[in-house]
């Protein structure tokens, strides 16, 4: 194109100061209030369950200290407390995979860690949020955390939540 319009039309929605203030307050509200306002926490609430983990040797230089699963109507979440053993390279979470007992994958919608990476000897919390739970709370799932730039993966073979 060799020609350019010199006129730009801009349309903006007219909102009152009160409407804008209410919307800003809703966006800034954190914690449980935001869960209720967003519809992600309803009358059915949230069920939490400690995920039993096998005691044993560290997996690829990491140690799963604790795991908890959370379920609500429109989301589920798993929180994993991970320790990077002394003498290991720093560990950064890259991907979470959850798989149902029938082999079907569970869609992970967000994955966060409470710090950018785990230095040797550090413990950190990794949280993976999934789509609405389509599995029964008694069903066994496989959880796999993959390292961002390496091959150190952490696996829980029999998680129920």
XYZ file of C-alpha atoms in Angstrom:
161
model
C 0.000 0.000 0.000
C 1.304 3.393 -0.990
C -1.526 5.445 0.502
C -2.177 5.967 4.180
C -5.274 7.369 5.876
C -4.530 10.525 7.782
C -7.669 10.215 9.830
C -7.992 7.853 12.768
C -11.375 7.227 14.355
C -11.327 6.363 18.051
C -14.335 5.073 19.931
C -14.321 4.740 23.697
C -16.915 3.522 26.084
C -18.374 6.154 28.364
C -18.240 4.898 31.946
C -18.945 6.781 35.100
C -16.296 7.261 37.746
C -18.266 4.987 40.094
C -18.331 2.135 37.559
C -14.603 2.472 36.903
C -13.809 2.560 40.643
C -15.897 -0.560 41.268
C -14.180 -2.402 38.398
C -10.738 -1.380 39.663
C -11.587 -2.538 43.197
C -12.778 -5.884 41.819
C -9.519 -6.346 39.900
C -7.362 -5.368 42.875
C -9.236 -7.564 45.351
C -7.099 -10.584 46.075
C -7.457 -13.757 48.041
C -10.766 -15.418 48.848
C -12.817 -12.334 48.012
C -11.573 -12.450 44.428
C -12.453 -16.153 44.232
C -16.043 -15.402 45.191
C -16.310 -12.333 42.950
C -14.960 -14.254 39.975
C -17.361 -17.165 40.502
C -14.499 -19.606 41.075
C -15.652 -20.257 44.646
C -19.313 -21.074 45.118
C -21.672 -22.740 47.580
C -19.997 -26.108 47.001
C -16.687 -24.724 48.261
C -13.291 -26.356 47.954
C -12.168 -29.816 49.002
C -8.541 -30.258 50.017
C -6.744 -33.545 50.407
C -3.175 -34.390 51.333
C -1.657 -36.459 48.538
C 0.170 -39.468 49.891
C 3.664 -39.701 48.470
C 6.019 -42.636 48.526
C 8.942 -42.289 50.896
C 12.196 -43.087 49.225
C 15.189 -41.794 47.364
C 15.215 -38.318 45.848
C 14.145 -38.140 42.218
C 16.801 -36.579 39.985
C 18.243 -34.552 42.848
C 14.890 -33.207 44.071
C 12.766 -34.367 46.972
C 8.993 -34.045 47.181
C 8.359 -33.069 50.782
C 4.583 -32.610 50.665
C 1.705 -32.514 48.172
C -1.870 -31.262 48.518
C -4.721 -31.391 46.034
C -7.621 -28.907 45.882
C -10.918 -29.331 44.019
C -13.738 -26.909 43.294
C -16.487 -26.992 40.707
C -14.645 -25.076 37.989
C -10.988 -25.785 38.823
C -8.566 -28.090 40.563
C -5.070 -27.465 41.795
C -2.093 -29.392 43.129
C 0.478 -27.757 45.411
C 3.866 -29.467 45.689
C 6.542 -28.581 48.231
C 9.847 -29.486 46.571
C 13.363 -29.550 47.972
C 16.393 -29.241 45.677
C 19.094 -31.339 47.294
C 22.421 -29.723 48.274
C 25.079 -30.097 45.590
C 22.523 -30.095 42.761
C 22.175 -27.538 39.984
C 19.444 -24.881 40.424
C 16.026 -26.261 39.474
C 13.309 -24.362 37.604
C 9.885 -25.798 36.880
C 9.075 -25.853 33.177
C 5.986 -27.991 32.676
C 3.414 -29.961 34.641
C 1.608 -32.966 33.226
C -1.336 -34.617 34.892
C -2.655 -37.846 33.427
C -5.800 -39.729 34.345
C -5.756 -43.467 35.025
C -7.231 -44.098 31.541
C -4.299 -42.219 29.945
C -6.271 -39.050 29.185
C -4.342 -35.842 29.856
C -5.704 -33.217 32.240
C -5.318 -29.693 30.880
C -3.020 -27.551 33.047
C -4.072 -23.888 32.798
C -1.355 -22.348 34.961
C 1.900 -23.346 36.591
C 3.700 -21.135 39.108
C 6.500 -21.453 41.625
C 7.008 -19.182 44.633
C 10.477 -18.201 43.402
C 12.205 -18.047 40.008
C 14.306 -21.142 40.735
C 15.336 -23.473 43.551
C 18.975 -23.087 44.476
C 20.802 -26.104 45.910
C 19.432 -26.823 49.381
C 16.303 -24.655 48.917
C 12.671 -25.682 49.263
C 9.908 -24.087 47.210
C 6.220 -24.399 46.436
C 4.999 -25.276 42.930
C 1.284 -24.926 42.109
C -0.381 -26.356 39.004
C -3.969 -25.319 38.285
C -6.105 -27.468 36.004
C -9.350 -27.236 34.144
C -12.583 -28.211 35.895
C -12.098 -31.674 37.387
C -13.684 -34.297 35.157
C -12.303 -37.152 37.229
C -13.680 -38.675 40.420
C -11.851 -37.748 43.611
C -11.103 -41.453 44.090
C -9.411 -41.758 40.678
C -5.632 -42.113 40.581
C -3.732 -39.492 38.595
C -0.096 -39.306 37.569
C 1.613 -35.954 38.197
C 4.877 -35.118 36.477
C 6.864 -31.920 36.945
C 9.453 -31.327 34.247
C 12.488 -29.146 34.696
C 12.621 -26.120 32.385
C 16.040 -26.646 30.796
C 16.993 -30.135 31.830
C 16.025 -33.683 32.359
C 15.308 -33.667 36.086
C 11.661 -34.629 36.430
C 9.649 -35.324 39.548
C 6.843 -37.912 39.331
C 3.968 -38.903 41.608
C 2.422 -42.076 40.192
C -0.667 -42.424 42.387
C -2.200 -39.073 43.363
C -5.838 -38.795 44.425
C -7.568 -35.435 44.955
